Tab-separated table of C-alpha atoms in Angstrom:
chain	number	residue	atom	x	y	z
X	997	MET	CA	2.700	-36.968	-18.695
X	998	ILE	CA	2.950	-33.891	-21.011
X	999	ALA	CA	5.923	-32.230	-22.539
X	1000	ARG	CA	6.176	-28.415	-21.244
X	1001	PRO	CA	7.227	-25.597	-24.018
X	1002	THR	CA	10.743	-25.409	-24.129
X	1003	GLY	CA	13.013	-22.673	-25.486
X	1004	SER	CA	16.521	-21.461	-25.140
X	1005	VAL	CA	18.332	-18.006	-24.227
X	1006	VAL	CA	18.732	-15.944	-27.131
X	1007	ALA	CA	19.707	-12.285	-25.456
X	1008	THR	CA	19.402	-9.964	-22.373
X	1009	ARG	CA	18.394	-6.275	-23.118
X	1010	GLY	CA	18.889	-4.448	-19.264
X	1011	GLN	CA	16.869	-6.363	-16.709
X	1012	LEU	CA	15.058	-8.106	-19.168
X	1013	VAL	CA	16.046	-11.116	-21.436
X	1014	GLU	CA	14.578	-12.730	-24.884
X	1015	ALA	CA	14.075	-16.281	-25.565
X	1016	GLU	CA	12.937	-18.328	-28.738
X	1017	LEU	CA	9.915	-20.042	-26.812
X	1018	PRO	CA	6.906	-21.638	-28.820
X	1019	PHE	CA	4.096	-21.583	-27.662
X	1020	ALA	CA	4.472	-18.219	-25.809
X	1021	ARG	CA	2.131	-16.377	-24.208
X	1022	VAL	CA	1.790	-13.538	-22.061
X	1023	GLY	CA	1.582	-13.705	-18.298
X	1024	ASP	CA	3.162	-16.906	-18.276
X	1025	GLY	CA	5.582	-18.468	-15.612
X	1026	VAL	CA	9.115	-20.051	-17.012
X	1027	ARG	CA	12.923	-21.390	-15.514
X	1028	ILE	CA	15.748	-20.199	-17.278
X	1029	CYS	CA	18.117	-23.081	-16.705
X	1030	ALA	CA	21.482	-22.108	-16.378
X	1031	ARG	CA	24.864	-24.149	-15.517
X	1032	ASP	CA	25.100	-22.862	-12.231
X	1033	VAL	CA	21.741	-21.123	-11.296
X	1034	ARG	CA	17.874	-21.404	-12.291
X	1035	VAL	CA	15.856	-18.169	-12.615
X	1036	ASN	CA	12.104	-18.102	-12.479
X	1037	ALA	CA	10.775	-15.617	-15.015
X	1038	ARG	CA	7.911	-14.249	-16.697
X	1039	ILE	CA	6.791	-13.496	-19.640
X	1040	ALA	CA	6.028	-9.468	-19.931
X	1041	ALA	CA	5.732	-9.412	-23.795
X	1042	LEU	CA	6.551	-10.503	-27.243
X	1043	ARG	CA	8.260	-9.316	-29.496
X	1044	GLY	CA	8.114	-11.296	-33.039
X	1045	ALA	CA	8.799	-14.900	-32.929
X	1046	ARG	CA	10.522	-13.872	-29.546
X	1047	ALA	CA	9.558	-14.476	-25.568
X	1048	VAL	CA	10.565	-11.350	-23.717
X	1049	LEU	CA	10.586	-12.883	-20.232
X	1050	ALA	CA	11.110	-10.399	-16.238
X	1051	PRO	CA	13.242	-12.392	-14.639
X	1052	PHE	CA	12.559	-12.446	-10.201
X	1053	GLY	CA	16.569	-12.078	-9.819
X	1054	ALA	CA	19.420	-11.204	-10.775
X	1055	LEU	CA	21.052	-12.612	-14.518
X	1056	ASP	CA	24.482	-14.009	-13.037
X	1057	GLY	CA	26.015	-16.619	-14.697
X	1058	VAL	CA	23.135	-16.632	-17.665
X	1059	ALA	CA	24.140	-17.165	-21.284
X	1060	GLY	CA	23.085	-16.952	-24.233
X	1061	GLY	CA	21.617	-20.820	-25.634
X	1062	ASP	CA	20.987	-21.883	-22.292
X	1063	ARG	CA	17.869	-23.350	-21.689
X	1064	VAL	CA	14.005	-21.966	-21.336
X	1065	GLU	CA	11.182	-23.836	-20.020
X	1066	ALA	CA	8.182	-23.301	-18.872
X	1067	GLU	CA	7.016	-23.149	-15.703
X	1068	PRO	CA	3.622	-22.662	-14.499
X	1069	ALA	CA	4.655	-23.024	-10.588
X	1070	VAL	CA	6.126	-20.277	-10.577
X	1071	LEU	CA	3.330	-18.220	-10.485
X	1072	ALA	CA	1.943	-19.826	-7.697
X	1073	LEU	CA	2.676	-20.166	-4.322
X	1074	PRO	CA	1.137	-20.582	-0.231
X	1075	LEU	CA	-0.768	-18.368	0.776
X	1076	GLY	CA	-3.985	-17.793	3.469
X	1077	THR	CA	-3.406	-18.839	7.536
X	1078	THR	CA	-0.781	-20.811	6.449
X	1079	LEU	CA	1.775	-17.405	6.368
X	1080	LEU	CA	0.335	-15.773	9.342
X	1081	GLY	CA	3.422	-14.979	11.700
X	1082	ARG	CA	5.812	-15.225	8.684
X	1083	ALA	CA	8.377	-13.504	6.295
X	1084	VAL	CA	8.612	-13.586	2.655
X	1085	ASP	CA	10.135	-12.970	0.073
X	1086	ALA	CA	8.438	-11.859	-3.917
X	1087	VAL	CA	9.157	-16.113	-4.710
X	1088	GLY	CA	7.886	-17.567	-1.197
X	1089	ALA	CA	11.243	-17.900	-0.061
X	1090	PRO	CA	11.442	-17.586	3.383
X	1091	LEU	CA	13.200	-14.359	5.100
X	1092	ASP	CA	12.979	-15.155	9.337
X	1093	GLY	CA	14.564	-17.878	9.300
X	1094	ARG	CA	11.967	-20.073	9.728
X	1095	PRO	CA	11.395	-23.530	7.102
X	1096	ARG	CA	10.035	-22.705	3.281
X	1097	PRO	CA	5.906	-22.501	4.054
X	1098	LEU	CA	4.145	-25.105	2.459
X	1099	GLY	CA	0.817	-25.443	1.945
X	1100	ARG	CA	-1.924	-25.742	-1.219
X	1101	GLN	CA	-0.283	-23.778	-3.952
X	1102	PHE	CA	-2.277	-20.354	-5.105
X	1103	THR	CA	-1.815	-18.322	-7.834
X	1104	THR	CA	-0.844	-15.066	-7.595
X	1105	ASP	CA	-2.579	-13.671	-10.984
X	1106	ALA	CA	-6.228	-13.469	-8.866
X	1107	ALA	CA	-8.170	-10.988	-10.934
X	1108	PRO	CA	-9.440	-7.500	-9.288
X	1109	LEU	CA	-12.625	-8.220	-7.775
X	1110	ALA	CA	-16.114	-8.341	-10.138
X	1111	VAL	CA	-18.848	-5.023	-9.348
X	1112	GLY	CA	-21.340	-7.707	-8.267
X	1113	ALA	CA	-18.902	-9.151	-5.643
X	1114	ARG	CA	-18.063	-5.996	-3.581
X	1115	ARG	CA	-20.196	-5.124	-0.684
X	1116	PRO	CA	-20.237	-1.162	0.366
X	1117	CYS	CA	-18.298	-0.309	2.859
X	1118	SER	CA	-20.531	-0.856	5.979
X	1119	ALA	CA	-18.704	-0.129	9.012
X	1120	VAL	CA	-15.507	1.732	10.865
X	1121	CYS	CA	-12.262	-0.172	10.504
X	1122	TRP	CA	-10.111	1.577	13.575
X	1123	THR	CA	-6.698	1.839	13.423
X	1124	GLY	CA	-6.512	3.352	16.798
X	1125	VAL	CA	-4.604	6.959	15.123
X	1126	ARG	CA	-7.100	9.632	17.148
X	1127	ALA	CA	-6.977	11.579	13.908
X	1128	ILE	CA	-8.099	9.429	11.656
X	1129	ASP	CA	-10.593	7.701	13.709
X	1130	GLY	CA	-11.820	10.443	14.932
X	1131	PRO	CA	-12.431	12.949	11.796
X	1132	LEU	CA	-11.602	10.966	9.150
X	1133	ALA	CA	-11.932	7.486	9.835
X	1134	ILE	CA	-12.332	5.192	7.175
X	1135	GLY	CA	-14.690	1.750	6.286
X	1136	ARG	CA	-14.323	-1.557	6.391
X	1137	GLY	CA	-12.515	-2.409	2.203
X	1138	SER	CA	-11.778	1.024	2.190
X	1139	ARG	CA	-8.578	2.319	-0.143
X	1140	ILE	CA	-6.920	4.681	1.460
X	1141	GLY	CA	-3.670	6.733	0.619
X	1142	LEU	CA	-1.125	8.182	2.446
X	1143	PHE	CA	0.567	11.501	0.793
X	1144	GLY	CA	3.734	13.017	1.836
X	1145	ALA	CA	7.548	13.593	1.668
X	1146	PRO	CA	10.699	12.090	2.683
X	1147	GLY	CA	10.933	11.964	6.389
X	1148	ALA	CA	7.447	13.388	7.613
X	1149	GLY	CA	6.624	10.117	9.505
X	1150	LYS	CA	5.679	7.921	7.410
X	1151	SER	CA	6.723	4.714	8.461
X	1152	THR	CA	6.448	5.260	11.581
X	1153	LEU	CA	2.820	6.078	11.029
X	1154	LEU	CA	1.954	3.026	9.129
X	1155	ASP	CA	3.838	1.395	12.660
X	1156	LEU	CA	1.387	2.181	14.577
X	1157	ILE	CA	-1.699	2.101	12.049
X	1158	VAL	CA	-0.308	-1.397	12.184
X	1159	ARG	CA	0.099	-2.535	15.930
X	1160	GLY	CA	-3.233	-0.247	16.252
X	1161	ALA	CA	-5.740	-1.744	13.687
X	1162	ARG	CA	-8.971	-3.650	14.752
X	1163	ALA	CA	-8.173	-6.495	11.728
X	1164	ASP	CA	-8.488	-10.364	12.458
X	1165	ALA	CA	-5.347	-10.171	10.066
X	1166	VAL	CA	-2.283	-7.361	8.712
X	1167	VAL	CA	-0.745	-8.018	5.590
X	1168	VAL	CA	2.508	-6.032	4.497
X	1169	GLY	CA	3.918	-5.166	1.157
X	1170	LEU	CA	7.248	-3.804	1.799
X	1171	ILE	CA	8.814	-2.692	-1.838
X	1172	GLY	CA	11.287	-0.858	-2.770
X	1173	GLU	CA	12.141	0.446	0.808
X	1174	ARG	CA	16.230	0.070	2.693
X	1175	GLY	CA	17.109	-3.513	4.183
X	1176	ARG	CA	17.340	-1.440	7.186
X	1177	GLU	CA	13.336	-0.592	7.531
X	1178	ALA	CA	12.517	-4.519	6.908
X	1179	GLU	CA	14.756	-5.796	9.567
X	1180	ARG	CA	13.267	-2.725	10.908
X	1181	ARG	CA	9.002	-4.671	10.050
X	1182	LEU	CA	10.488	-8.197	10.407
X	1183	ALA	CA	11.632	-7.757	13.999
X	1184	SER	CA	7.810	-6.802	14.792
X	1185	LEU	CA	6.489	-9.803	13.224
X	1186	ASP	CA	2.993	-10.926	15.625
X	1187	ALA	CA	1.697	-14.272	14.197
X	1188	ARG	CA	-1.397	-12.331	12.718
X	1189	SER	CA	1.225	-10.450	10.525
X	1190	THR	CA	2.745	-11.244	6.847
X	1191	LEU	CA	4.992	-9.322	5.523
X	1192	VAL	CA	5.257	-9.720	2.190
X	1193	CYS	CA	9.008	-7.507	0.616
X	1194	ALA	CA	11.089	-7.008	-1.994
X	1195	THR	CA	13.856	-4.899	-0.956
X	1196	GLY	CA	14.852	-1.558	-3.091
X	1197	ASP	CA	18.320	-3.785	-4.894
X	1198	ARG	CA	15.760	-6.318	-5.874
X	1199	ALA	CA	15.101	-6.978	-9.424
X	1200	PRO	CA	11.842	-4.873	-11.160
X	1201	ALA	CA	10.085	-7.416	-11.690
X	1202	GLU	CA	10.365	-9.110	-7.935
X	1203	ARG	CA	9.679	-5.946	-6.726
X	1204	VAL	CA	6.018	-6.230	-8.974
X	1205	ARG	CA	4.991	-9.704	-8.177
X	1206	ALA	CA	5.841	-8.962	-4.154
X	1207	ALA	CA	3.381	-6.680	-4.383
X	1208	GLU	CA	0.984	-8.892	-6.317
X	1209	VAL	CA	1.817	-12.072	-3.669
X	1210	ALA	CA	0.910	-8.636	-0.678
X	1211	PHE	CA	-2.740	-8.157	-2.779
X	1212	ALA	CA	-3.140	-11.649	-3.392
X	1213	GLN	CA	-2.156	-13.252	0.233
X	1214	ALA	CA	-4.527	-10.378	1.537
X	1215	ALA	CA	-7.429	-11.637	-0.935
X	1216	ALA	CA	-6.903	-15.507	0.300
X	1217	LEU	CA	-8.239	-14.561	4.463
X	1218	ARG	CA	-10.241	-12.496	3.449
X	1219	ALA	CA	-12.378	-15.133	1.323
X	1220	ARG	CA	-11.339	-17.018	5.089
X	1221	GLY	CA	-13.829	-14.398	6.103
X	1222	LEU	CA	-11.775	-12.284	7.372
X	1223	ASP	CA	-11.404	-8.460	8.042
X	1224	VAL	CA	-8.152	-8.047	6.703
X	1225	LEU	CA	-5.894	-4.787	6.365
X	1226	LEU	CA	-3.482	-4.593	3.893
X	1227	VAL	CA	-1.094	-1.724	4.322
X	1228	LEU	CA	1.237	-1.369	0.872
X	1229	ASP	CA	4.635	0.882	1.652
X	1230	SER	CA	4.811	2.157	-1.366
X	1231	LEU	CA	2.643	2.070	-4.021
X	1232	ALA	CA	5.296	5.462	-6.147
X	1233	ARG	CA	7.886	2.095	-6.125
X	1234	VAL	CA	5.952	0.040	-7.179
X	1235	ALA	CA	5.438	1.737	-10.125
X	1236	ILE	CA	8.536	2.953	-11.007
X	1237	ALA	CA	9.629	-0.811	-11.161
X	1238	ALA	CA	6.178	-2.155	-13.307
X	1239	ARG	CA	7.873	1.803	-14.885
X	1240	GLU	CA	11.300	0.207	-15.503
X	1241	LEU	CA	9.861	-3.065	-16.901
X	1242	ALA	CA	7.376	-1.668	-19.797
X	1243	LEU	CA	10.427	1.067	-20.293
X	1244	ALA	CA	13.181	-2.561	-20.625
X	1245	ALA	CA	9.389	-4.017	-23.431
X	1246	GLY	CA	10.016	-1.626	-25.311
X	1247	GLU	CA	6.946	0.646	-24.431
X	1248	PRO	CA	6.677	4.613	-25.255
X	1249	PRO	CA	6.965	6.683	-22.036
X	1250	GLY	CA	4.188	8.555	-21.829
X	1251	ARG	CA	3.693	11.437	-18.954
X	1252	GLY	CA	6.218	11.646	-16.182
X	1253	GLY	CA	8.547	9.470	-18.270
X	1254	TYR	CA	5.354	6.423	-17.354
X	1255	PRO	CA	4.455	4.177	-19.940
X	1256	PRO	CA	0.669	3.619	-20.271
X	1257	SER	CA	0.377	1.038	-19.385
X	1258	VAL	CA	1.615	1.431	-16.171
X	1259	PHE	CA	-1.593	3.028	-14.426
X	1260	GLY	CA	-3.628	0.359	-16.059
X	1261	PHE	CA	-1.795	-2.731	-14.047
X	1262	LEU	CA	-1.929	0.494	-10.717
X	1263	ALA	CA	-5.538	0.658	-11.608
X	1264	ARG	CA	-6.390	-3.080	-12.007
X	1265	LEU	CA	-3.919	-3.876	-8.371
X	1266	LEU	CA	-5.878	-0.947	-6.397
X	1267	GLU	CA	-9.290	-3.139	-7.604
X	1268	ARG	CA	-7.856	-6.353	-5.384
X	1269	ALA	CA	-9.156	-4.495	-2.536
X	1270	GLY	CA	-12.163	-3.590	-0.804
X	1271	ALA	CA	-15.404	-5.568	1.164
X	1272	THR	CA	-17.212	-9.479	0.974
X	1273	GLY	CA	-20.374	-10.604	1.892
X	1274	SER	CA	-17.670	-12.319	3.955
X	1275	GLY	CA	-14.852	-10.855	4.704
X	1276	SER	CA	-12.932	-7.494	3.611
X	1277	VAL	CA	-9.704	-5.768	2.757
X	1278	THR	CA	-8.723	-2.212	4.111
X	1279	LEU	CA	-5.945	-0.712	1.617
X	1280	ILE	CA	-3.205	1.513	3.024
X	1281	ALA	CA	-0.537	2.604	0.489
X	1282	THR	CA	1.160	4.975	0.437
X	1283	VAL	CA	2.437	7.413	-2.065
X	1284	LEU	CA	5.666	9.760	-1.696
X	1285	SER	CA	4.017	13.299	-2.343
X	1286	ASP	CA	5.212	16.890	-1.754
X	1287	GLY	CA	1.886	17.900	-1.136
X	1288	PRO	CA	-1.594	17.759	-1.748
X	1289	ASP	CA	-0.725	20.404	-5.052
X	1290	GLU	CA	1.379	17.808	-6.623
X	1291	ARG	CA	0.702	16.958	-10.134
X	1292	ASP	CA	2.946	13.697	-9.934
X	1293	PRO	CA	1.249	11.189	-12.172
X	1294	VAL	CA	0.988	8.049	-10.228
X	1295	SER	CA	-0.115	11.156	-7.183
X	1296	GLU	CA	-2.834	11.675	-9.786
X	1297	ALA	CA	-3.656	8.776	-10.481
X	1298	ALA	CA	-3.754	7.364	-7.173
X	1299	ARG	CA	-6.411	9.909	-5.935
X	1300	ALA	CA	-8.903	9.673	-8.923
X	1301	ALA	CA	-8.043	5.554	-7.803
X	1302	LEU	CA	-7.988	5.696	-4.113
X	1303	ASP	CA	-11.922	6.125	-1.831
X	1304	GLY	CA	-9.404	8.702	-0.111
X	1305	HIS	CA	-6.325	10.257	0.813
X	1306	PHE	CA	-4.027	11.648	4.101
X	1307	VAL	CA	-1.358	14.727	3.486
X	1308	LEU	CA	1.045	13.870	5.428
X	1309	ALA	CA	2.407	17.613	6.160
X	1310	GLU	CA	6.236	18.557	6.647
X	1311	ARG	CA	5.207	21.982	8.625
X	1312	LEU	CA	3.366	19.962	11.180
X	1313	ALA	CA	6.201	16.998	10.666
X	1314	ARG	CA	9.363	19.760	11.625
X	1315	ALA	CA	7.514	21.473	14.443
X	1316	GLY	CA	7.439	18.084	16.600
X	1317	ARG	CA	3.460	16.435	15.886
X	1318	PHE	CA	2.712	12.929	15.386
X	1319	PRO	CA	1.485	12.654	13.466
X	1320	ALA	CA	1.732	15.143	11.030
X	1321	ILE	CA	-1.036	14.858	9.339
X	1322	ASP	CA	-2.676	17.819	7.471
X	1323	VAL	CA	-7.006	17.164	8.822
X	1324	ALA	CA	-7.764	20.535	6.547
X	1325	ALA	CA	-6.260	18.474	2.777
X	1326	SER	CA	-7.143	14.687	3.979
X	1327	ALA	CA	-10.679	13.418	3.177
X	1328	SER	CA	-12.310	9.630	3.446
X	1329	ARG	CA	-15.030	8.917	1.179
X	1330	THR	CA	-16.217	6.905	3.698
X	1331	LEU	CA	-16.853	8.319	6.864
X	1332	ALA	CA	-20.567	9.434	6.282
X	1333	GLU	CA	-21.578	5.639	4.773
X	1334	VAL	CA	-19.504	4.209	8.239
X	1335	ALA	CA	-19.948	6.418	11.171
X	1336	ALA	CA	-22.485	6.767	13.060
X	1337	PRO	CA	-24.730	10.652	13.450
X	1338	ALA	CA	-23.073	11.321	16.272
X	1339	HIS	CA	-19.434	10.577	14.797
X	1340	LEU	CA	-20.480	11.930	11.918
X	1341	ALA	CA	-21.475	15.252	13.243
X	1342	ALA	CA	-18.508	15.301	15.567
X	1343	ALA	CA	-16.223	14.948	12.914
X	1344	ARG	CA	-18.252	18.243	10.458
X	1345	VAL	CA	-17.281	20.092	14.142
X	1346	LEU	CA	-13.890	19.134	14.560
X	1347	ARG	CA	-12.450	19.733	10.839
X	1348	SER	CA	-14.429	23.538	11.151
X	1349	ALA	CA	-12.399	23.852	13.202
X	1350	ILE	CA	-9.148	22.627	11.648
X	1351	ALA	CA	-9.704	24.942	8.858
X	1352	ALA	CA	-10.770	28.282	10.999
X	1353	LEU	CA	-7.676	27.728	12.242
X	1354	ASP	CA	-5.867	27.012	9.584
X	1355	GLU	CA	-7.180	29.361	8.150
X	1356	SER	CA	-6.662	32.719	10.227
X	1357	ARG	CA	-3.131	31.160	11.114
X	1358	ASP	CA	-1.668	34.382	10.080
X	1359	ALA	CA	-4.128	36.590	10.737
X	1360	ARG	CA	-4.095	35.843	14.223
X	1361	ALA	CA	-0.275	36.168	13.797
X	1362	LEU	CA	-0.298	39.515	12.891
X	1363	GLY	CA	-2.975	40.457	15.832
X	1364	LEU	CA	-5.419	41.594	13.862
X	1365	ALA	CA	-8.562	40.653	16.000
X	1366	THR	CA	-11.655	38.720	15.053
X	1367	ALA	CA	-15.547	39.264	15.798
X	1368	ASP	CA	-16.658	35.282	15.118
X	1369	PRO	CA	-18.257	33.686	18.252
X	1370	PHE	CA	-17.056	29.840	16.267
X	1371	LEU	CA	-13.641	31.597	15.117
X	1372	LEU	CA	-13.358	32.487	19.199
X	1373	ARG	CA	-14.090	29.189	21.054
X	1374	CYS	CA	-12.033	27.724	17.733
X	1375	VAL	CA	-9.316	29.579	19.121
X	1376	ALA	CA	-10.199	29.376	22.611
X	1377	LEU	CA	-10.093	25.612	22.301
X	1378	GLU	CA	-6.634	25.422	20.062
X	1379	PRO	CA	-4.631	23.660	22.369
X	1380	SER	CA	-7.083	20.692	23.452
X	1381	ILE	CA	-7.481	20.570	19.616
X	1382	GLU	CA	-3.768	19.597	18.935
X	1383	ALA	CA	-3.612	17.459	22.107
X	1384	PHE	CA	-6.620	15.286	20.880
X	1385	LEU	CA	-4.076	15.031	17.034
X	1386	ARG	CA	-1.332	14.921	18.742
X	1387	GLN	CA	-0.470	10.767	19.882
X	1388	GLY	CA	2.631	8.881	21.512
X	1389	SER	CA	3.479	5.309	20.640
X	1390	GLU	CA	0.744	3.618	21.975
X	1391	PRO	CA	-2.676	2.700	20.299
X	1392	SER	CA	-5.685	4.308	20.513
X	1393	GLU	CA	-9.185	2.696	21.797
X	1394	PRO	CA	-12.248	3.698	19.845
X	1395	ALA	CA	-14.621	4.761	23.284
X	1396	THR	CA	-12.085	6.399	23.840
X	1397	THR	CA	-11.318	8.448	20.392
X	1398	LEU	CA	-14.896	9.332	20.357
X	1399	THR	CA	-15.178	10.257	23.498
X	1400	GLU	CA	-13.464	12.558	23.451
X	1401	LEU	CA	-14.090	13.795	19.765
X	1402	THR	CA	-17.566	14.131	20.727
X	1403	ARG	CA	-16.469	16.564	24.182
X	1404	LEU	CA	-14.743	18.711	21.286
X	1405	ALA	CA	-17.426	19.169	19.283
X	1406	ASP	CA	-19.657	19.898	22.238
X	1407	ILE	CA	-18.070	22.625	23.370
X	1408	LEU	CA	-17.468	23.929	20.120
X	1409	THR	CA	-21.154	24.130	18.957
C-alpha cells in the first residue's frame, strides 16, 4: 500500500486553510481530519512551503495541528446516467432524501473540449419558448447567456425551458441561489434531469465545485451520445465565488475587483460545453445585468465567450409580458447555421418588424405619421406580434411556433 502525503494545519485565513503538506500540487484533493469533523478540500495555491486549501464546507472544529492527508477521492463522484433523476451537492451527497448515488467514480476536473473534437452546430435546440425558437433559435452545442436584472423573470423562463426543451437529458446547476429556490427546483425534478446545488450560504470553494460538477455531469452524458441541456444559474455567482477564493489566496484584484484568474477560469468552464461527433451540451447560463449597455466585467467576458445573448428587459417585465425577452437587443450567433432557409427568412422579417416598432415607439406616441409601408404593416400587426412573443406556462411545440412565425412574416412582406 502506497502511503499518502500527510501534513498538518498551520493557520486559517478567512475561508482558506494553510497547511504544511509535502509534495503538494495545486488542484489535488485533500482531507482535513479534525477531532470531531472531516472536511474535504482542494489545494488552491502554494505559498512558499505551505499549501493553501479551499475547503468544501465550514471550518468549525478545525484547529492548528490537525492532520491533513492527500485524498484524490474527494474530487471524484459518480457521473452519467446514475445521477439522472437525482439532486446532489458539490461533493455528491444526496439532496433528495435518497441513498447516496453509487457507481464508477469520475473526476470532475475535465479539460475543455479539444478543437479537433468539436463539431459545428447543425440542428436546432428547441426550447419550447416561441420568442426564442422563432426569431432567436439556438443550435445544439451552443452556449447562450441569459442577461437580466433581478425580477426580470429569469427563473420563471428557465423553468419553462427545462420543461419544454427537446433534449435527451437536462442538468441544472444552481449556484449561489436562495434555499427556497433550491426547494422549488427539487420539487420539479424529473427522471431525465440532474440537479447540482450549492446555495449562497455554502463555502466559495463548494459553489465553484458545484459548477464544475454540473459541467462534468453534462459532459459524461454527452459521452454516452446524448444531447444535453445544461442550465447554469448563475454564471455571475460562480464568478463571485471564484473571486472570493482568488482574493483570499492573495491574488491582487483587477478590473471590477476580479483577479485575472477568474476570467481564465470562466473561459475554461464555458469551453466544456459544445457538440461532438456523438452528442452535445447546450449551455444556457444566467448573468446578472442591468441591460444591454452593462459594463460589468463578468457580463462583458460572458458576451465575448458565448454564442449568443438573450436580454430580459425590465420595461417588458413591468408591462406584464412573459417572457420579457427584448428580441431586438438579443442575438443568436448560431441561428444562420441551424435554421432552415424558410425559418431563417421569417426570423429576419420578424426581427426587422420588432426593431421598427421599437425605434418608432416615441414618434408614434407623439402622433407623428409615417409613410413607410413596412412600418404601417408592422403597426397593424403589432397585437399579433405581441401575442406571439407572449407565452403562458406551457411550452410551445416547434411546428406550432414555426407555423405562426411564417404566417406573421408572410403578412409583413
